[in-house]
PDB file of C-alpha atoms in Angstrom:
ATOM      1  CA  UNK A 151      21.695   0.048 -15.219  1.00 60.00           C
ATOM      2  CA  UNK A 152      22.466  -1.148 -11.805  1.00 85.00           C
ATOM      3  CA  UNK A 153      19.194  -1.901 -10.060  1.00 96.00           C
ATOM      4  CA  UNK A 154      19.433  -4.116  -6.999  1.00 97.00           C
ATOM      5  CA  UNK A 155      16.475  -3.521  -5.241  1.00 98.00           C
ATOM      6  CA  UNK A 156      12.920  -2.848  -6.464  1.00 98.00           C
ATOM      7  CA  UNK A 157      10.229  -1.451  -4.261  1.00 98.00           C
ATOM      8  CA  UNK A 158       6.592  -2.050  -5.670  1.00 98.00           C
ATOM      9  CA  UNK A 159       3.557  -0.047  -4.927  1.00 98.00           C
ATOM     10  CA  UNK A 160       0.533  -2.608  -4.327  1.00 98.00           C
ATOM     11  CA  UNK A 161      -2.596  -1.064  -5.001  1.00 98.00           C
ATOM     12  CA  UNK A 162      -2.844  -0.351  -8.575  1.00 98.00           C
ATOM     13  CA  UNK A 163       0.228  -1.712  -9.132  1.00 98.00           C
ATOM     14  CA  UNK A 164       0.653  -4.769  -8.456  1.00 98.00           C
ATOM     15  CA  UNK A 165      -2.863  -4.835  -7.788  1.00 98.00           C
ATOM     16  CA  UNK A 166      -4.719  -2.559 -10.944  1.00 97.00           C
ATOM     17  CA  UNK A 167      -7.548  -1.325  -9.540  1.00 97.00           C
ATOM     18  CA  UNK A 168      -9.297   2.336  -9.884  1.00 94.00           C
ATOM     19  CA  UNK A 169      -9.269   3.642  -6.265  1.00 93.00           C
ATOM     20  CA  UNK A 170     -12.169   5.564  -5.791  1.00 94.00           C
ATOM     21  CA  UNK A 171     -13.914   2.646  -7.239  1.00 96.00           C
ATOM     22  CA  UNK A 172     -12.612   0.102  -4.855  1.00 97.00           C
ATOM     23  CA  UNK A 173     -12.898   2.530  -2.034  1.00 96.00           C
ATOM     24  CA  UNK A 174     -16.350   3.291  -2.561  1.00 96.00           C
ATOM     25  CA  UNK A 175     -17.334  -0.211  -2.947  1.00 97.00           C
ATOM     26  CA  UNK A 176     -15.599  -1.688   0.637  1.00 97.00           C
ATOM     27  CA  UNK A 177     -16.319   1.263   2.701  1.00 97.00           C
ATOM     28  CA  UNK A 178     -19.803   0.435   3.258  1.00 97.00           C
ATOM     29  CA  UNK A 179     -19.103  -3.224   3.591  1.00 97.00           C
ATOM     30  CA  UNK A 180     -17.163  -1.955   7.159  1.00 96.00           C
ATOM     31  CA  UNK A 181     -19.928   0.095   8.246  1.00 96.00           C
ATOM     32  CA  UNK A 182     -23.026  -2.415   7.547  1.00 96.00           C
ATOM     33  CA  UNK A 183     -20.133  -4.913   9.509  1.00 95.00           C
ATOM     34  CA  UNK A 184     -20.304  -2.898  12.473  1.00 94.00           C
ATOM     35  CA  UNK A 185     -24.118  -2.718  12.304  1.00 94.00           C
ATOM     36  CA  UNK A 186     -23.995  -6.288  11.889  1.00 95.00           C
ATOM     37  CA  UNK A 187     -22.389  -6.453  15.298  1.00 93.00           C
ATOM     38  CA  UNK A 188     -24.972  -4.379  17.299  1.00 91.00           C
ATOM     39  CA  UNK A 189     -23.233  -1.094  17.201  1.00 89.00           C
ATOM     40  CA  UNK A 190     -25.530   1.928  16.445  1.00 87.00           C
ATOM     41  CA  UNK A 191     -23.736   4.336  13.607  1.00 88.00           C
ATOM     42  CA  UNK A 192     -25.095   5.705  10.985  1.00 93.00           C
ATOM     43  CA  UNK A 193     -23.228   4.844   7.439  1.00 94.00           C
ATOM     44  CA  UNK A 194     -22.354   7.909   6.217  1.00 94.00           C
ATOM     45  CA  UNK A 195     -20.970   9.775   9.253  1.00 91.00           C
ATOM     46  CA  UNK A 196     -19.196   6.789  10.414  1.00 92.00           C
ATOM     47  CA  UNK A 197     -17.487   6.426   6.762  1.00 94.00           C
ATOM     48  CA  UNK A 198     -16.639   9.944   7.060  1.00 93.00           C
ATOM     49  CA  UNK A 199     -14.784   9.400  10.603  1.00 91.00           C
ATOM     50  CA  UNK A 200     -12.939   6.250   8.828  1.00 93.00           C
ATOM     51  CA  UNK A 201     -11.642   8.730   6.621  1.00 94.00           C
ATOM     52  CA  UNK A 202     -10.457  11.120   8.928  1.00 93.00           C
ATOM     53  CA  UNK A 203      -8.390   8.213  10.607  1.00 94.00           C
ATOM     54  CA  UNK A 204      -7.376   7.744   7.466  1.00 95.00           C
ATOM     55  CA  UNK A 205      -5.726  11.375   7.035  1.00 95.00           C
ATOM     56  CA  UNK A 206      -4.702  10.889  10.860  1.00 95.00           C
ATOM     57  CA  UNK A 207      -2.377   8.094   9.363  1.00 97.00           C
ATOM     58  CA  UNK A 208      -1.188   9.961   6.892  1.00 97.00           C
ATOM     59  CA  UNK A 209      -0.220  12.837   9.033  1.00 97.00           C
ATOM     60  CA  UNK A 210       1.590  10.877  11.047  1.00 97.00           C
ATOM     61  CA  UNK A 211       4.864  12.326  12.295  1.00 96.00           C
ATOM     62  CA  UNK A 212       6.409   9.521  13.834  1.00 97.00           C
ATOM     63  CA  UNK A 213       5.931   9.883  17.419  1.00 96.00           C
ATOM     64  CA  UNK A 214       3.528   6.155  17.004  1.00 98.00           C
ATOM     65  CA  UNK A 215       2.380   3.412  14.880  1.00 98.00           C
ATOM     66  CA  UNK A 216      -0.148   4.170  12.155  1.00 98.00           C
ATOM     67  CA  UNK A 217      -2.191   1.524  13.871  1.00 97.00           C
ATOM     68  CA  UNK A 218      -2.444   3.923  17.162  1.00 97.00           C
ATOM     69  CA  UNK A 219      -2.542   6.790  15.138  1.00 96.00           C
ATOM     70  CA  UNK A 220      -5.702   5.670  13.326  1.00 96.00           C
ATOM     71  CA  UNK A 221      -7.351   4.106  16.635  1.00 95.00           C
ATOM     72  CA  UNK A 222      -6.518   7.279  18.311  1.00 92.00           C
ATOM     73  CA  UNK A 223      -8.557   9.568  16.549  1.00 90.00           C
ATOM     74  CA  UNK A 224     -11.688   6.204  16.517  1.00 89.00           C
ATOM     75  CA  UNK A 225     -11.616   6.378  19.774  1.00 84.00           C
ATOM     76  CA  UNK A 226     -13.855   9.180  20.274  1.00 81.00           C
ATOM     77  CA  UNK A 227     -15.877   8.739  17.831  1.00 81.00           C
ATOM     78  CA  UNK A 228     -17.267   5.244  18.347  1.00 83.00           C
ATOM     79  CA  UNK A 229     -19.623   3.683  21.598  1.00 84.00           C
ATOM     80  CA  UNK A 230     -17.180   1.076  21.961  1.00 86.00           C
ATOM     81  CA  UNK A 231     -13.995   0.477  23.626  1.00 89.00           C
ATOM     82  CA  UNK A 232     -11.006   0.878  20.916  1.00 90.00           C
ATOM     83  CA  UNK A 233     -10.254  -3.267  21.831  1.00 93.00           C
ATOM     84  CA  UNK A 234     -14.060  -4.436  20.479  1.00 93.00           C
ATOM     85  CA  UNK A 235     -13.535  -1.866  17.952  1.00 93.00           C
ATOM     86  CA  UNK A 236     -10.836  -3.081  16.108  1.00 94.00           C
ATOM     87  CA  UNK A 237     -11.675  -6.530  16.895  1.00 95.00           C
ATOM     88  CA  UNK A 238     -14.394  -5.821  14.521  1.00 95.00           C
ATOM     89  CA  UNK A 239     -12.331  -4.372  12.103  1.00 96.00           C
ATOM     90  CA  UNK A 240      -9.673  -7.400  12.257  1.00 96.00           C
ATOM     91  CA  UNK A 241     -12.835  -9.998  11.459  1.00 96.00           C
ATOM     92  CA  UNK A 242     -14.158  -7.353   8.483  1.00 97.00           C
ATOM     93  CA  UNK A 243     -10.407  -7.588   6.606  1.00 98.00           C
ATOM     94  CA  UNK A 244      -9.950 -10.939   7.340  1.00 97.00           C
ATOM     95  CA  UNK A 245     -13.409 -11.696   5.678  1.00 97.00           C
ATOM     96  CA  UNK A 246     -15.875  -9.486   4.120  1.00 97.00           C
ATOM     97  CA  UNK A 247     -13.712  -7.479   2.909  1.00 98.00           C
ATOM     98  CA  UNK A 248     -12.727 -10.064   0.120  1.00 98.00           C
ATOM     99  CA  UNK A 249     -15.619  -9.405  -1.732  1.00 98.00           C
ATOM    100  CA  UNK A 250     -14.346  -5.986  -2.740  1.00 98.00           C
ATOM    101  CA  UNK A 251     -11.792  -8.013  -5.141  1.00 98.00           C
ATOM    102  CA  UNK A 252     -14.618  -7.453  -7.668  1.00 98.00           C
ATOM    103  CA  UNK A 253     -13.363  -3.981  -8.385  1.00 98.00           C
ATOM    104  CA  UNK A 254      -9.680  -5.019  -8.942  1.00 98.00           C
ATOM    105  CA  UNK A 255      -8.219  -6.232 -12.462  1.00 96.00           C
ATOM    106  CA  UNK A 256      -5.858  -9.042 -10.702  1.00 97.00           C
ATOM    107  CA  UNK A 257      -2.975  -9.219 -13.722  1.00 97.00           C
ATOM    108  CA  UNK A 258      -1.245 -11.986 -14.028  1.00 97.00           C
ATOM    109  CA  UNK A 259       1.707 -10.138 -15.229  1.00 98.00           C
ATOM    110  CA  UNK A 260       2.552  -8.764 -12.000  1.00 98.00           C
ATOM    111  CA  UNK A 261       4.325 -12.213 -10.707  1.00 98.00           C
ATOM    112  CA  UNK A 262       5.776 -12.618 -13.646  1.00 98.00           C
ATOM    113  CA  UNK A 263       7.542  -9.340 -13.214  1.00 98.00           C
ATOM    114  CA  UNK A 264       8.778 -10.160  -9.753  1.00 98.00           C
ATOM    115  CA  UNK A 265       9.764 -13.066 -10.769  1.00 98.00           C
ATOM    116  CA  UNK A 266      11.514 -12.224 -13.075  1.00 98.00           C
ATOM    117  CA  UNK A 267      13.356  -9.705 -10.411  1.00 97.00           C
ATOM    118  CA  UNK A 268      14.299 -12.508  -8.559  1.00 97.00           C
ATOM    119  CA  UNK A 269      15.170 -14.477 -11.015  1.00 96.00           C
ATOM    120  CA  UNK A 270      18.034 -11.912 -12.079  1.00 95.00           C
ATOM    121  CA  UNK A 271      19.250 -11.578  -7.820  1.00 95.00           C
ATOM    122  CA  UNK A 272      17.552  -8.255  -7.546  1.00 97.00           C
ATOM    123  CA  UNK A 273      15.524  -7.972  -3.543  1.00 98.00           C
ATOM    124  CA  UNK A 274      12.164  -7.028  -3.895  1.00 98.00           C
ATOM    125  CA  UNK A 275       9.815  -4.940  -1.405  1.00 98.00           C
ATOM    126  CA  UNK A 276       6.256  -4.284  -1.425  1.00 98.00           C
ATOM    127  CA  UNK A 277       6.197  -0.632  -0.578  1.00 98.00           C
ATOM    128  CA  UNK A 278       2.616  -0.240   0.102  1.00 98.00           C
ATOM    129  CA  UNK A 279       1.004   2.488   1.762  1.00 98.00           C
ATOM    130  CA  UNK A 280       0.478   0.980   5.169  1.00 98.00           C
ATOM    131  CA  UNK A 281      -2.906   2.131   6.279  1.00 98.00           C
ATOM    132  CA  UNK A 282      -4.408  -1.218   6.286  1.00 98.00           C
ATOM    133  CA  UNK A 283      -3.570  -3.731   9.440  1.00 97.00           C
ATOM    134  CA  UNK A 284      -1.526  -7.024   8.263  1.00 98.00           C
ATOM    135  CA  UNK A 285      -4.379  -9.038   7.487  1.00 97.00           C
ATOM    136  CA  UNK A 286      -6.072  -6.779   4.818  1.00 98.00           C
ATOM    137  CA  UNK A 287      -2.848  -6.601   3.396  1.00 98.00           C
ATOM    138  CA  UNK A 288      -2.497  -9.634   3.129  1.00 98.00           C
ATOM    139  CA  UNK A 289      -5.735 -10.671   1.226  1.00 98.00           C
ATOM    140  CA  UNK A 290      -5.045  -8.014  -1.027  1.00 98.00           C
ATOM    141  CA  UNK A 291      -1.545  -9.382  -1.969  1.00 98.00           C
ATOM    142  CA  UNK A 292      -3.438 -13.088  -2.371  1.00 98.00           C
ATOM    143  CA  UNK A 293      -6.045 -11.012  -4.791  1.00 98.00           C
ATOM    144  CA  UNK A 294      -2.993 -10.183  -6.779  1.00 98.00           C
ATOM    145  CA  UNK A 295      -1.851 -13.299  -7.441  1.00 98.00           C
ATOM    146  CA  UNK A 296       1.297 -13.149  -5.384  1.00 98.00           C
ATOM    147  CA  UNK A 297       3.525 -14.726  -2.856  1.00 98.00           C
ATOM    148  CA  UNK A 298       3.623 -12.298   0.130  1.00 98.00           C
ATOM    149  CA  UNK A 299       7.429 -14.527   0.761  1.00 98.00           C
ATOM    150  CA  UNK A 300       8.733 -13.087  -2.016  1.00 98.00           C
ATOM    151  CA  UNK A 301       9.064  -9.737  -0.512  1.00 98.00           C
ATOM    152  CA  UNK A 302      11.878  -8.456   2.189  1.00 98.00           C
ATOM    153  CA  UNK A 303       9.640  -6.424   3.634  1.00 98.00           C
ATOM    154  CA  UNK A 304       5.680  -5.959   3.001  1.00 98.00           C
ATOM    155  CA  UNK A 305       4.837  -2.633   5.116  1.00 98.00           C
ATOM    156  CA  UNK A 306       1.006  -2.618   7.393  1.00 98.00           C
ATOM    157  CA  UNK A 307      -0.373  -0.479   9.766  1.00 98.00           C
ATOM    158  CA  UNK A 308       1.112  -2.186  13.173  1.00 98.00           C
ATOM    159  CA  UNK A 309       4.554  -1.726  12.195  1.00 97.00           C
ATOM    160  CA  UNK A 310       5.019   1.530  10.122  1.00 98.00           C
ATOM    161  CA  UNK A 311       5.210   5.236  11.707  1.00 98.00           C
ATOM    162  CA  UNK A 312       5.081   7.092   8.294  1.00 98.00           C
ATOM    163  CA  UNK A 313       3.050   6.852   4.771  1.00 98.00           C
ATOM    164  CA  UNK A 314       2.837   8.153   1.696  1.00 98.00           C
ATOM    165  CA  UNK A 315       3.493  10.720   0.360  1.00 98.00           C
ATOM    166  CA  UNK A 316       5.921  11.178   3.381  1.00 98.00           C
ATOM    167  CA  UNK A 317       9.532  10.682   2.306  1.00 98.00           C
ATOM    168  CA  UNK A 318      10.269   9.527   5.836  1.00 98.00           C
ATOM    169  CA  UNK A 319       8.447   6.401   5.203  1.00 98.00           C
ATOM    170  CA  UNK A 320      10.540   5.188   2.055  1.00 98.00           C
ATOM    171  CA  UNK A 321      14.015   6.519   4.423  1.00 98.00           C
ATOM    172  CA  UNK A 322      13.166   3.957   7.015  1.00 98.00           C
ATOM    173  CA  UNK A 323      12.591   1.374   4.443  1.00 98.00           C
ATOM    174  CA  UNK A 324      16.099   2.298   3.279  1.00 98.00           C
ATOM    175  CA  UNK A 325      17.685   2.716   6.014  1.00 98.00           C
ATOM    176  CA  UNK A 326      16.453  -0.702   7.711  1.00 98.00           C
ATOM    177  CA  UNK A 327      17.861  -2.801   5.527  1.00 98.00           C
ATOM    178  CA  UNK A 328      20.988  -0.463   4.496  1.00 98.00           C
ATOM    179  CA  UNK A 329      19.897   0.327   0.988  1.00 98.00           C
ATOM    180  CA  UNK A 330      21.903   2.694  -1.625  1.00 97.00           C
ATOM    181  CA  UNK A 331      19.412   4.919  -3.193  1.00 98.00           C
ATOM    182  CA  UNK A 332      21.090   4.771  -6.268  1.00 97.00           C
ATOM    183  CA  UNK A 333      20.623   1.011  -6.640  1.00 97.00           C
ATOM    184  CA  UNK A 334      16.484   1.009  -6.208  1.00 98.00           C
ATOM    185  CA  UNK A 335      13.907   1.881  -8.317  1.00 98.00           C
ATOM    186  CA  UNK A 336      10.278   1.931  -7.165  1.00 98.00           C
ATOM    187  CA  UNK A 337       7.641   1.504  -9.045  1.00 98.00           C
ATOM    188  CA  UNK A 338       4.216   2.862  -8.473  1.00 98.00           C
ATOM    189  CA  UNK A 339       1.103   4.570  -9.954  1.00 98.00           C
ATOM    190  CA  UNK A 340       0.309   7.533  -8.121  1.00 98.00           C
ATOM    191  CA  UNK A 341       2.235  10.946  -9.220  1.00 98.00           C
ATOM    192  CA  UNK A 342       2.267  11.849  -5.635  1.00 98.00           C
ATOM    193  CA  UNK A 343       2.226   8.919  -3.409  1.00 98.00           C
ATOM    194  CA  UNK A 344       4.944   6.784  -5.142  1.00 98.00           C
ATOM    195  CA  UNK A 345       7.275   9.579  -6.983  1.00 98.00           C
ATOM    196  CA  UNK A 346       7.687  10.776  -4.109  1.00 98.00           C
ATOM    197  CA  UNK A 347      10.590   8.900  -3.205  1.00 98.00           C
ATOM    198  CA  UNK A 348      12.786  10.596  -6.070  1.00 98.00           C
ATOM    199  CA  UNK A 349      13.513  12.997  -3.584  1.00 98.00           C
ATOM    200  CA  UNK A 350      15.859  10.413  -1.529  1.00 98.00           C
ATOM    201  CA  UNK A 351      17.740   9.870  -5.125  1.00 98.00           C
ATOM    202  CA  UNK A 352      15.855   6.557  -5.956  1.00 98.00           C
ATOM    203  CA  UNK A 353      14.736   6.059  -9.713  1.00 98.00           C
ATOM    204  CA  UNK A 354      11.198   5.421 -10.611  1.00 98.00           C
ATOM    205  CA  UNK A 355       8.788   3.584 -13.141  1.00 98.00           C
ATOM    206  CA  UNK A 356       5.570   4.877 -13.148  1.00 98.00           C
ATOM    207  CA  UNK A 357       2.995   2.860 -14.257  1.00 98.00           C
ATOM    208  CA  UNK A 358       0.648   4.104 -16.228  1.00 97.00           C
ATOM    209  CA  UNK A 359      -2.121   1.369 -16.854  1.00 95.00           C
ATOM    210  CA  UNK A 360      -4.223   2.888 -13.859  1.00 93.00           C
ATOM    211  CA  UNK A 361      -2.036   6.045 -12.995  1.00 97.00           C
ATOM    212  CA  UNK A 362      -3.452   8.094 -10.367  1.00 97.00           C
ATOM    213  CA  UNK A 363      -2.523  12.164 -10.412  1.00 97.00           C
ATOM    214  CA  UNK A 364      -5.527  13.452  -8.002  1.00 95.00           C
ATOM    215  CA  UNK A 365      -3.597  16.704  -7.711  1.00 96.00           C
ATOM    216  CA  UNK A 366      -2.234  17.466 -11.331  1.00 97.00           C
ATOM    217  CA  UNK A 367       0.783  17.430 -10.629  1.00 97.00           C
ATOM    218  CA  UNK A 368       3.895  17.896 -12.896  1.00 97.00           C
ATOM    219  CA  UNK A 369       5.053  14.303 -13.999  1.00 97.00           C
ATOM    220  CA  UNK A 370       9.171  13.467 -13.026  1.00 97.00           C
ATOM    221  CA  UNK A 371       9.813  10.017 -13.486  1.00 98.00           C
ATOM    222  CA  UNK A 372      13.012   8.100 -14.944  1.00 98.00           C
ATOM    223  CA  UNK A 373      10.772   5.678 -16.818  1.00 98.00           C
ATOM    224  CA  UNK A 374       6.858   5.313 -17.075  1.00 98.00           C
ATOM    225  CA  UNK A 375       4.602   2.273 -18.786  1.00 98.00           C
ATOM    226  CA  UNK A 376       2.246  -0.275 -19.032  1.00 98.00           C
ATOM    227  CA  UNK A 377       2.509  -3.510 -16.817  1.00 98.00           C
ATOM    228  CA  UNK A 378       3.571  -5.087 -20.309  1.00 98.00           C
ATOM    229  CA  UNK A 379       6.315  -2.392 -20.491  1.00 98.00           C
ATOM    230  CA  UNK A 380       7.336  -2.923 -16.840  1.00 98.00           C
ATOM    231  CA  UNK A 381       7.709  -6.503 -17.520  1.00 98.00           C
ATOM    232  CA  UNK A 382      10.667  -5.896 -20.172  1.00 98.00           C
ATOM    233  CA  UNK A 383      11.518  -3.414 -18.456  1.00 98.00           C
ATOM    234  CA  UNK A 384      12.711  -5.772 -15.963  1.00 97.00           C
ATOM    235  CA  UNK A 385      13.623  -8.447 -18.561  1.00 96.00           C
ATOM    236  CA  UNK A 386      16.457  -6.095 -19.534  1.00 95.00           C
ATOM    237  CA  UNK A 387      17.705  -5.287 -16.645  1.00 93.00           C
ATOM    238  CA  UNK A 388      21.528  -6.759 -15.907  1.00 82.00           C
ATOM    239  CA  UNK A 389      21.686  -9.247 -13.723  1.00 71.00           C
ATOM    240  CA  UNK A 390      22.123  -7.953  -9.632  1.00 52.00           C
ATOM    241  CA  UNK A 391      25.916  -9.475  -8.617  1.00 52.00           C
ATOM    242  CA  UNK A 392      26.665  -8.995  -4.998  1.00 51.00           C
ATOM    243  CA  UNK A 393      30.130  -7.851  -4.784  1.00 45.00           C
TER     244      UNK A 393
END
């Protein structure tokens, strides 16, 4: 098999967490932050709103950032000037927001299976859906027991135009750093999110430790497993020469 490039999914994936569960629990850590800060909203209307940003990102058609996409639709909906706003957001990720690693299952596993990617030559990515800013991102990655060097490319909010399940945002990912489809593989959890990308010709390993299928849908991947599987997965994979 010639795989040169892997793209990895971060939340569980790299990351094994249930979503809804992690979700649930760090939600209302944001809102008590901005109550914390003097601004008057009331929990569960100003969760809802984050989640409507949350679908603005993910509508996104490219015409900005998912960063001003998200901040966009805030804007109206907060007492505060979109600057103190996300101000107070930046200090939540950067912080508070660690104490939602409670809900994730760090494996160590998951370094050993980029490792071992780099170890054969093969470029690794961390495809994750980028609507959390760089900092979040970040901590989540440290949660996991990786090295955000390790990756090419680690996608955020500030930088990306696209997200999942949007094919556009795996092209530009491609297309940025002049990839054949033919020599990725992505691997991912969520039926719709991460398979996605089959539709560009790239292969895909679905994990299946904490799969995620909100929708039902039909299941078309080239390989599927546990992280345990992934891991030889990997192990057998021939080693990337660049020509």
């Amino acid at each position: 098999m010639s795989i040169k490039h892997i793209l990895f999914d971060l939340d569980g994936t790299l990351l094994p967490m249930v979503q809804d569960e992690f979700v649930s629990y760090y939600m209302p850590l944001l809102a008590k932050n901005y109550i914390a800060h003097g601004i008057e909203i009331e929990p569960k209307s100003f969760i809802e709103a984050v989640w409507k940003g949350y679908y603005a990102m993910v509508k996104n058609d490219g015409g900005c950032t998912n960063r001003e996409a998200f901040w966009h639709f805030m804007d109206d909906l907060l007492p505060i000037e979109r600057e103190e706003s996300e101000a107070i957001a930046t200090e939540f990720y950067a912080n508070d927001f660690n104490q939602a690693i409670v809900t994730t299952k760090p494996n160590p596993l998951a370094d050993q299976v980029v490792q071992t990617a780099k170890e054969k030559g093969i470029q690794v990515y961390l495809a994750t859906n980028p609507v959390f800013p760089q900092c979040a991102t970040m901590n989540r990655i440290r949660w996991a027991g990786l090295d955000a060097e390790d990756f090419r490319i680690i996608t955020t909010y500030e930088d990306q135009y696209y997200c999942k399940p949007n094919v556009e945002y795996f092209r530009e990912i491609l297309e940025q750093f002049d990839l054949d489809p033919a020599e990725c593989l992505m691997v991912g959890n969520d039926v719709e999110e991460d398979l996605a990308i089959r539709a560009l010709g790239v292969k895909t390993f679905l994990l299946t430790d904490t799969i995620e299928n909100r929708k039902n849908l039909p299941i078309e991947t080239d390989y599927s497993g546990s992280m345990e599987g992934l891991l030889a997965f990997v192990k057998q994979i021939e080693i990337a020469v660049e020509e």
